[in-house]
Amino acid sequence: MNNRNRSQSTRSASGGTIYSRIPVLRAERGMSRQELAEAVGVNYQTIGYLERGDYNPSLELAFRISEVFGLPIEAIFSREPFAPLSEQVYGRRETPSSRGSQ
Amino acid sequence: MSSFLARLLATRRGRRALAITLWACYAGVVVVRTAAVPRQVADVAMFVLIAAGFFAYTILARGLGLNRSPLEQPLDERERSERDHAHYVAFQIGNVGMLVAVIYTLVARQVPGLWMPSTPRAGLAALAAVAVAFGVLPATVLAWTLPGDAADDDEEAPAPQPLSRTPLPHRRRMLMAAGGAVFAAAAALGGTGVVPVLASRTYFLLGIAAGMWAGAIFLTRSGDRGRA
C-alpha cells in the first residue's frame, strides 16, 4: 500500500486532492520542512503530507502558510495540478526530450 | 523513557509489534482466566501479563499522542485528524464485535457446550474484557495504520526524540502515588490474611498498585504549563 492510499483518511470528505507548490517555494527560500513546520506551528511530517497531496490543509493552516510565503493562497494551493514551471515560463509543454536534456 | 522506545515507535513494524504484544497479553489473560491453570501459577501469570500489556499500551498511547497531557503542546490538525479517524475505525470494529457477541450469546443458549457467563463473577470478567478491548482499540488501529517515518521521503527528517515522561501537575502525581500505596496496603492485608475477603485479590490489587506507582514515578514528571 502506498502513502497515498494510507492517508486517505486525512483528505477532505469529497476525496479531492489539494495540490501545492510548497516544495518549490521552500526550495526558492532555502527553507527546510522543519523550518516551515515551526513557522506555521505543525509537525514537520505534516509538511511532507501537504507536499505529497496526502493531506488537505484547513483554511487556517492554508492562511498561515500563505502568510509565511507572502503569497495568496491560490498561488500555493490548487485543486488542479500545477503546470510545470517550464511551461509557464516558456509557454510550451515539457517533452520527454526536453526533460532529458535538463 | 528511552530512545530505543522512540526509535521503535518511529517505525510501523515497531508500532505493530507493540500492538501485537498488547493483544497477546490480552489473549493470555483470557486463556489464564479460563484454562485450568494452578492457582499460584495463574496469579503470577496474570500479574506478568497485565503488567506487560499495561506497559505496551502505555508506550503506544504515549508515543502516538493518544493520552496527551494538557500541559504539552497540542497535536496539529493532521495528527488530530488521524487520531479521530482511528477512533472512528475502532468504533466501527467495536460495533461489529458487539454484534458478533450478541449473535454468539443467542447461539450459545441453544447449543450445549458453548461457553456463557454463568455466574455474576464470570459476567463481570466478560464485561471487563470487552471494556479493555474497547479501550485499547484506538491505539491499536493507529499503531497499525500510521505510516512509518521511513515512508516519509524527507531527507531532513529529524531523528526521533526520546520519549519524555508526561508532564503532570505535582499534586496529581502525588495523588497517584498515594492511590498506589492504598492498593498495595489492601494487597498486603489480603496476602497476610488480615482481611480474608481480599486474599483472592492480592495479585490484582498489587498489579493496580504497581501500575499507579509506575505512572507516578516512571511515566510522568512534574510539569508547568509554561515549560512543558
CSV table of C-alpha atoms in Angstrom, one decimal:
chain,number,residue,atom,x,y,z
A,1,MET,CA,0.0,0.0,0.0
A,2,ASN,CA,1.5,3.4,-0.9
A,3,ASN,CA,1.5,6.6,1.1
A,4,ARG,CA,-1.4,8.0,-0.9
A,5,ASN,CA,-3.7,5.1,0.0
A,6,ARG,CA,-2.6,5.0,3.6
A,7,SER,CA,-3.5,8.5,4.3
A,8,GLN,CA,-6.8,8.8,2.6
A,9,SER,CA,-8.5,9.3,5.9
A,10,THR,CA,-6.8,12.7,6.2
A,11,ARG,CA,-8.2,14.0,3.0
A,12,SER,CA,-11.4,16.0,2.5
A,13,ALA,CA,-14.7,14.3,2.7
A,14,SER,CA,-15.1,14.7,-1.1
A,15,GLY,CA,-11.9,12.8,-1.6
A,16,GLY,CA,-10.3,15.5,-3.7
A,17,THR,CA,-6.6,16.2,-3.6
A,18,ILE,CA,-5.3,19.7,-3.0
A,19,TYR,CA,-2.1,20.2,-4.9
A,20,SER,CA,0.5,22.6,-3.6
A,21,ARG,CA,3.6,24.5,-4.6
A,22,ILE,CA,5.2,24.2,-1.2
A,23,PRO,CA,8.3,22.2,-2.3
A,24,VAL,CA,9.1,24.9,-5.0
A,25,LEU,CA,8.5,27.8,-2.6
A,26,ARG,CA,10.6,26.1,0.1
A,27,ALA,CA,13.4,25.5,-2.3
A,28,GLU,CA,13.3,29.1,-3.5
A,29,ARG,CA,13.6,30.3,0.0
A,30,GLY,CA,16.1,27.7,1.1
A,31,MET,CA,13.7,26.6,3.8
A,32,SER,CA,13.7,23.1,5.3
A,33,ARG,CA,10.4,21.3,6.1
A,34,GLN,CA,11.3,21.6,9.8
A,35,GLU,CA,11.7,25.4,9.5
A,36,LEU,CA,8.4,25.8,7.6
A,37,ALA,CA,6.7,23.5,10.1
A,38,GLU,CA,7.9,25.6,13.0
A,39,ALA,CA,6.8,28.8,11.2
A,40,VAL,CA,3.3,27.5,10.8
A,41,GLY,CA,3.1,25.6,14.0
A,42,VAL,CA,2.7,22.0,12.8
A,43,ASN,CA,4.6,18.7,12.9
A,44,TYR,CA,7.3,18.6,10.2
A,45,GLN,CA,5.7,15.4,8.8
A,46,THR,CA,2.6,17.4,8.1
A,47,ILE,CA,4.5,19.5,5.6
A,48,GLY,CA,5.5,16.3,3.8
A,49,TYR,CA,1.9,15.2,3.7
A,50,LEU,CA,0.9,18.6,2.2
A,51,GLU,CA,3.6,18.4,-0.4
A,52,ARG,CA,2.6,14.9,-1.5
A,53,GLY,CA,-1.1,15.9,-1.6
A,54,ASP,CA,-1.8,13.3,1.1
A,55,TYR,CA,-3.4,15.8,3.4
A,56,ASN,CA,-5.7,18.7,2.6
A,57,PRO,CA,-5.0,21.7,4.9
A,58,SER,CA,-7.6,23.5,6.9
A,59,LEU,CA,-8.3,27.1,5.8
A,60,GLU,CA,-6.5,28.3,8.8
A,61,LEU,CA,-3.3,26.3,8.0
A,62,ALA,CA,-3.5,27.4,4.4
A,63,PHE,CA,-3.6,31.0,5.5
A,64,ARG,CA,-0.7,30.6,7.8
A,65,ILE,CA,1.4,29.0,5.0
A,66,SER,CA,0.4,31.8,2.6
A,67,GLU,CA,1.5,34.4,5.2
A,68,VAL,CA,4.9,32.7,5.6
A,69,PHE,CA,5.5,32.8,1.9
A,70,GLY,CA,3.8,36.1,1.4
A,71,LEU,CA,1.7,34.8,-1.4
A,72,PRO,CA,-2.1,34.5,-1.9
A,73,ILE,CA,-3.5,31.0,-1.1
A,74,GLU,CA,-4.4,30.3,-4.7
A,75,ALA,CA,-0.7,30.8,-5.7
A,76,ILE,CA,0.2,27.9,-3.3
A,77,PHE,CA,-2.7,25.5,-3.3
A,78,SER,CA,-4.9,24.4,-6.2
A,79,ARG,CA,-7.5,21.8,-6.9
A,80,GLU,CA,-5.8,21.1,-10.2
A,81,PRO,CA,-2.2,20.0,-10.7
A,82,PHE,CA,0.1,23.0,-11.2
A,83,ALA,CA,1.5,23.3,-14.7
A,84,PRO,CA,5.3,22.7,-14.9
A,85,LEU,CA,7.4,25.8,-14.4
A,86,SER,CA,9.0,25.4,-17.9
A,87,GLU,CA,5.6,25.5,-19.5
A,88,GLN,CA,4.6,28.7,-17.6
A,89,VAL,CA,7.9,30.4,-18.3
A,90,TYR,CA,8.4,29.4,-21.9
A,91,GLY,CA,4.8,28.8,-22.8
A,92,ARG,CA,5.3,25.2,-24.1
A,93,ARG,CA,4.7,21.8,-22.8
A,94,GLU,CA,7.6,19.8,-21.3
A,95,THR,CA,8.5,16.9,-23.6
A,96,PRO,CA,10.5,13.8,-22.7
A,97,SER,CA,13.4,15.0,-24.8
A,98,SER,CA,13.5,18.4,-23.2
A,99,ARG,CA,13.2,16.8,-19.8
A,100,GLY,CA,16.2,14.6,-20.7
A,101,SER,CA,18.3,17.5,-21.8
A,102,GLN,CA,17.9,19.3,-18.5
B,1,MET,CA,11.6,6.8,28.5
B,2,SER,CA,14.4,5.5,26.4
B,3,SER,CA,15.4,6.5,22.9
B,4,PHE,CA,15.1,2.8,22.0
B,5,LEU,CA,11.3,3.0,22.5
B,6,ALA,CA,11.2,6.2,20.5
B,7,ARG,CA,13.0,4.5,17.6
B,8,LEU,CA,10.7,1.5,18.0
B,9,LEU,CA,7.6,3.8,17.8
B,10,ALA,CA,9.1,5.6,14.7
B,11,THR,CA,8.7,2.6,12.6
B,12,ARG,CA,5.5,0.9,11.5
B,13,ARG,CA,6.9,-2.5,12.3
B,14,GLY,CA,7.8,-1.4,15.9
B,15,ARG,CA,4.4,0.0,16.5
B,16,ARG,CA,2.7,-3.1,15.2
B,17,ALA,CA,5.0,-5.3,17.4
B,18,LEU,CA,3.8,-3.3,20.4
B,19,ALA,CA,0.2,-3.7,19.4
B,20,ILE,CA,0.7,-7.4,18.9
B,21,THR,CA,2.3,-7.6,22.3
B,22,LEU,CA,-0.6,-5.8,23.8
B,23,TRP,CA,-3.2,-8.1,22.3
B,24,ALA,CA,-1.1,-11.2,23.0
B,25,CYS,CA,-1.1,-10.2,26.7
B,26,TYR,CA,-4.9,-9.6,26.5
B,27,ALA,CA,-5.4,-13.1,25.0
B,28,GLY,CA,-3.0,-14.6,27.6
B,29,VAL,CA,-5.1,-13.1,30.4
B,30,VAL,CA,-8.3,-14.6,28.9
B,31,VAL,CA,-6.6,-18.0,28.5
B,32,VAL,CA,-5.2,-18.0,32.0
B,33,ARG,CA,-8.6,-17.0,33.4
B,34,THR,CA,-10.5,-19.7,31.6
B,35,ALA,CA,-8.0,-22.6,31.4
B,36,ALA,CA,-7.4,-25.0,34.3
B,37,VAL,CA,-4.1,-23.4,35.5
B,38,PRO,CA,-2.9,-24.0,39.1
B,39,ARG,CA,-4.0,-21.0,41.2
B,40,GLN,CA,-0.5,-19.8,42.1
B,41,VAL,CA,0.8,-20.1,38.5
B,42,ALA,CA,-2.3,-18.3,37.3
B,43,ASP,CA,-1.9,-15.4,39.7
B,44,VAL,CA,1.7,-14.8,38.8
B,45,ALA,CA,1.0,-15.2,35.1
B,46,MET,CA,-1.9,-12.7,35.4
B,47,PHE,CA,0.4,-10.2,37.1
B,48,VAL,CA,3.1,-10.6,34.4
B,49,LEU,CA,0.6,-10.4,31.5
B,50,ILE,CA,-1.3,-7.4,32.9
B,51,ALA,CA,2.0,-5.6,33.6
B,52,ALA,CA,3.4,-6.3,30.1
B,53,GLY,CA,0.1,-5.3,28.5
B,54,PHE,CA,-0.1,-2.2,30.5
B,55,PHE,CA,3.5,-1.3,29.6
B,56,ALA,CA,2.8,-1.9,25.9
B,57,TYR,CA,-0.3,0.1,26.0
B,58,THR,CA,1.3,3.0,27.9
B,59,ILE,CA,4.2,3.2,25.4
B,60,LEU,CA,1.8,3.1,22.4
B,61,ALA,CA,-0.7,5.6,23.8
B,62,ARG,CA,2.1,7.9,24.9
B,63,GLY,CA,4.2,7.6,21.8
B,64,LEU,CA,1.2,8.1,19.5
B,65,GLY,CA,-0.1,11.1,21.4
B,66,LEU,CA,-3.4,9.5,22.4
B,67,ASN,CA,-3.2,10.4,26.1
B,68,ARG,CA,-1.6,13.8,25.9
B,69,SER,CA,-1.3,15.9,28.9
B,70,PRO,CA,-2.9,19.4,28.8
B,71,LEU,CA,0.5,20.7,29.8
B,72,GLU,CA,2.0,19.6,26.5
B,73,GLN,CA,2.0,21.2,23.1
B,74,PRO,CA,-1.2,20.1,21.4
B,75,LEU,CA,-1.2,17.9,18.3
B,76,ASP,CA,-1.5,19.6,14.9
B,77,GLU,CA,-4.6,19.3,12.8
B,78,ARG,CA,-3.4,16.4,10.7
B,79,GLU,CA,-2.4,14.4,13.7
B,80,ARG,CA,-5.7,15.1,15.4
B,81,SER,CA,-7.4,14.1,12.1
B,82,GLU,CA,-5.5,10.8,12.2
B,83,ARG,CA,-6.5,10.1,15.8
B,84,ASP,CA,-10.1,11.0,15.1
B,85,HIS,CA,-10.1,8.6,12.3
B,86,ALA,CA,-8.6,5.9,14.4
B,87,HIS,CA,-11.3,6.4,17.0
B,88,TYR,CA,-13.9,6.2,14.2
B,89,VAL,CA,-12.5,2.9,12.9
B,90,ALA,CA,-12.2,1.5,16.4
B,91,PHE,CA,-15.8,2.4,17.0
B,92,GLN,CA,-16.8,0.6,13.8
B,93,ILE,CA,-14.8,-2.5,14.8
B,94,GLY,CA,-16.3,-2.4,18.3
B,95,ASN,CA,-19.8,-2.3,16.8
B,96,VAL,CA,-19.1,-5.4,14.7
B,97,GLY,CA,-17.6,-7.1,17.8
B,98,MET,CA,-20.7,-6.3,19.8
B,99,LEU,CA,-22.9,-7.7,17.0
B,100,VAL,CA,-20.9,-10.9,16.9
B,101,ALA,CA,-21.1,-11.1,20.7
B,102,VAL,CA,-24.9,-10.8,20.6
B,103,ILE,CA,-25.2,-13.4,17.9
B,104,TYR,CA,-22.9,-15.7,19.9
B,105,THR,CA,-25.0,-15.4,23.0
B,106,LEU,CA,-28.1,-16.2,21.0
B,107,VAL,CA,-26.4,-19.3,19.5
B,108,ALA,CA,-24.7,-20.3,22.8
B,109,ARG,CA,-28.1,-20.5,24.5
B,110,GLN,CA,-29.3,-23.1,22.1
B,111,VAL,CA,-26.0,-25.1,21.7
B,112,PRO,CA,-24.8,-27.0,24.7
B,113,GLY,CA,-21.1,-26.9,25.4
B,114,LEU,CA,-20.6,-23.3,24.2
B,115,TRP,CA,-19.3,-21.0,27.0
B,116,MET,CA,-21.6,-18.5,28.5
B,117,PRO,CA,-21.0,-16.5,31.7
B,118,SER,CA,-23.0,-18.5,34.2
B,119,THR,CA,-22.0,-16.6,37.4
B,120,PRO,CA,-22.0,-12.8,38.2
B,121,ARG,CA,-18.2,-13.0,38.5
B,122,ALA,CA,-17.8,-14.6,35.0
B,123,GLY,CA,-20.2,-11.9,33.6
B,124,LEU,CA,-18.2,-9.2,35.3
B,125,ALA,CA,-15.0,-10.6,33.8
B,126,ALA,CA,-16.5,-10.8,30.3
B,127,LEU,CA,-17.7,-7.2,30.7
B,128,ALA,CA,-14.2,-6.1,31.8
B,129,ALA,CA,-12.7,-7.9,28.8
B,130,VAL,CA,-15.0,-6.0,26.5
B,131,ALA,CA,-14.2,-2.7,28.2
B,132,VAL,CA,-10.5,-3.2,27.9
B,133,ALA,CA,-10.8,-4.3,24.3
B,134,PHE,CA,-12.8,-1.1,23.5
B,135,GLY,CA,-10.2,1.0,25.4
B,136,VAL,CA,-7.2,-0.3,23.5
B,137,LEU,CA,-8.7,-0.5,20.1
B,138,PRO,CA,-8.0,3.1,19.0
B,139,ALA,CA,-4.3,2.8,19.9
B,140,THR,CA,-4.1,-0.5,18.0
B,141,VAL,CA,-5.8,1.0,14.9
B,142,LEU,CA,-3.4,4.0,15.0
B,143,ALA,CA,-0.4,1.8,15.5
B,144,TRP,CA,-1.4,-0.4,12.6
B,145,THR,CA,-2.3,2.3,10.1
B,146,LEU,CA,0.2,5.2,10.7
B,147,PRO,CA,3.0,5.2,8.1
B,148,GLY,CA,6.5,4.8,9.3
B,149,ASP,CA,8.9,7.7,9.2
B,150,ALA,CA,10.9,5.7,6.7
B,151,ALA,CA,8.0,6.1,4.3
B,152,ASP,CA,8.4,9.9,4.5
B,153,ASP,CA,10.6,11.0,1.7
B,154,ASP,CA,12.1,13.8,3.7
B,155,GLU,CA,15.8,13.6,3.8
B,156,GLU,CA,15.9,16.2,6.5
B,157,ALA,CA,13.8,14.3,8.9
B,158,PRO,CA,15.0,14.8,12.4
B,159,ALA,CA,16.0,11.8,14.5
B,160,PRO,CA,13.2,10.5,16.7
B,161,GLN,CA,13.3,12.3,20.0
B,162,PRO,CA,13.5,10.1,23.2
B,163,LEU,CA,10.0,9.8,24.7
B,164,SER,CA,9.7,12.2,27.5
B,165,ARG,CA,7.7,11.5,30.6
B,166,THR,CA,4.2,13.0,30.6
B,167,PRO,CA,4.2,16.3,32.4
B,168,LEU,CA,1.5,16.4,35.1
B,169,PRO,CA,0.8,18.8,38.0
B,170,HIS,CA,2.8,17.7,41.0
B,171,ARG,CA,-0.3,17.2,43.1
B,172,ARG,CA,-1.8,14.8,40.7
B,173,ARG,CA,1.4,12.7,40.7
B,174,MET,CA,1.3,12.6,44.5
B,175,LEU,CA,-2.3,11.5,44.4
B,176,MET,CA,-1.4,8.7,42.0
B,177,ALA,CA,1.4,7.5,44.3
B,178,ALA,CA,-0.9,7.7,47.3
B,179,GLY,CA,-3.5,5.7,45.4
B,180,GLY,CA,-0.8,3.1,44.7
B,181,ALA,CA,0.0,2.9,48.4
B,182,VAL,CA,-3.7,2.3,49.3
B,183,PHE,CA,-3.9,-0.6,46.8
B,184,ALA,CA,-0.6,-2.0,48.0
B,185,ALA,CA,-1.8,-1.9,51.6
B,186,ALA,CA,-5.0,-3.6,50.5
B,187,ALA,CA,-2.9,-6.3,48.8
B,188,ALA,CA,-0.8,-6.7,51.9
B,189,LEU,CA,-3.9,-7.1,54.1
B,190,GLY,CA,-5.3,-9.7,51.7
B,191,GLY,CA,-1.9,-11.5,51.3
B,192,THR,CA,-1.3,-11.8,55.1
B,193,GLY,CA,-4.9,-13.0,55.7
B,194,VAL,CA,-5.8,-10.0,57.9
B,195,VAL,CA,-8.7,-9.3,55.6
B,196,PRO,CA,-9.7,-12.7,54.1
B,197,VAL,CA,-12.1,-11.3,51.6
B,198,LEU,CA,-9.1,-9.6,49.8
B,199,ALA,CA,-7.0,-12.8,49.9
B,200,SER,CA,-8.0,-13.9,46.4
B,201,ARG,CA,-7.4,-10.4,45.0
B,202,THR,CA,-3.8,-9.9,46.2
B,203,TYR,CA,-2.1,-10.0,42.9
B,204,PHE,CA,-4.8,-8.0,41.2
B,205,LEU,CA,-4.5,-5.2,43.9
B,206,LEU,CA,-0.7,-5.4,43.7
B,207,GLY,CA,-1.0,-5.0,39.9
B,208,ILE,CA,-3.0,-1.9,40.3
B,209,ALA,CA,-0.6,-0.5,42.9
B,210,ALA,CA,2.4,-1.2,40.6
B,211,GLY,CA,0.6,0.4,37.7
B,212,MET,CA,-0.1,3.6,39.7
B,213,TRP,CA,3.4,3.8,41.1
B,214,ALA,CA,4.8,3.2,37.6
B,215,GLY,CA,2.6,6.1,36.4
B,216,ALA,CA,3.6,8.4,39.2
B,217,ILE,CA,7.4,7.7,39.2
B,218,PHE,CA,8.5,6.5,35.8
B,219,LEU,CA,5.9,7.6,33.3
B,220,THR,CA,5.2,11.2,34.4
B,221,ARG,CA,7.1,14.2,35.7
B,222,SER,CA,6.0,17.3,37.4
B,223,GLY,CA,5.5,20.0,34.8
B,224,ASP,CA,4.4,23.5,34.5
B,225,ARG,CA,2.1,24.8,31.7
B,226,GLY,CA,4.7,27.3,30.6
B,227,ARG,CA,7.6,25.0,30.4
B,228,ALA,CA,6.1,21.8,29.1
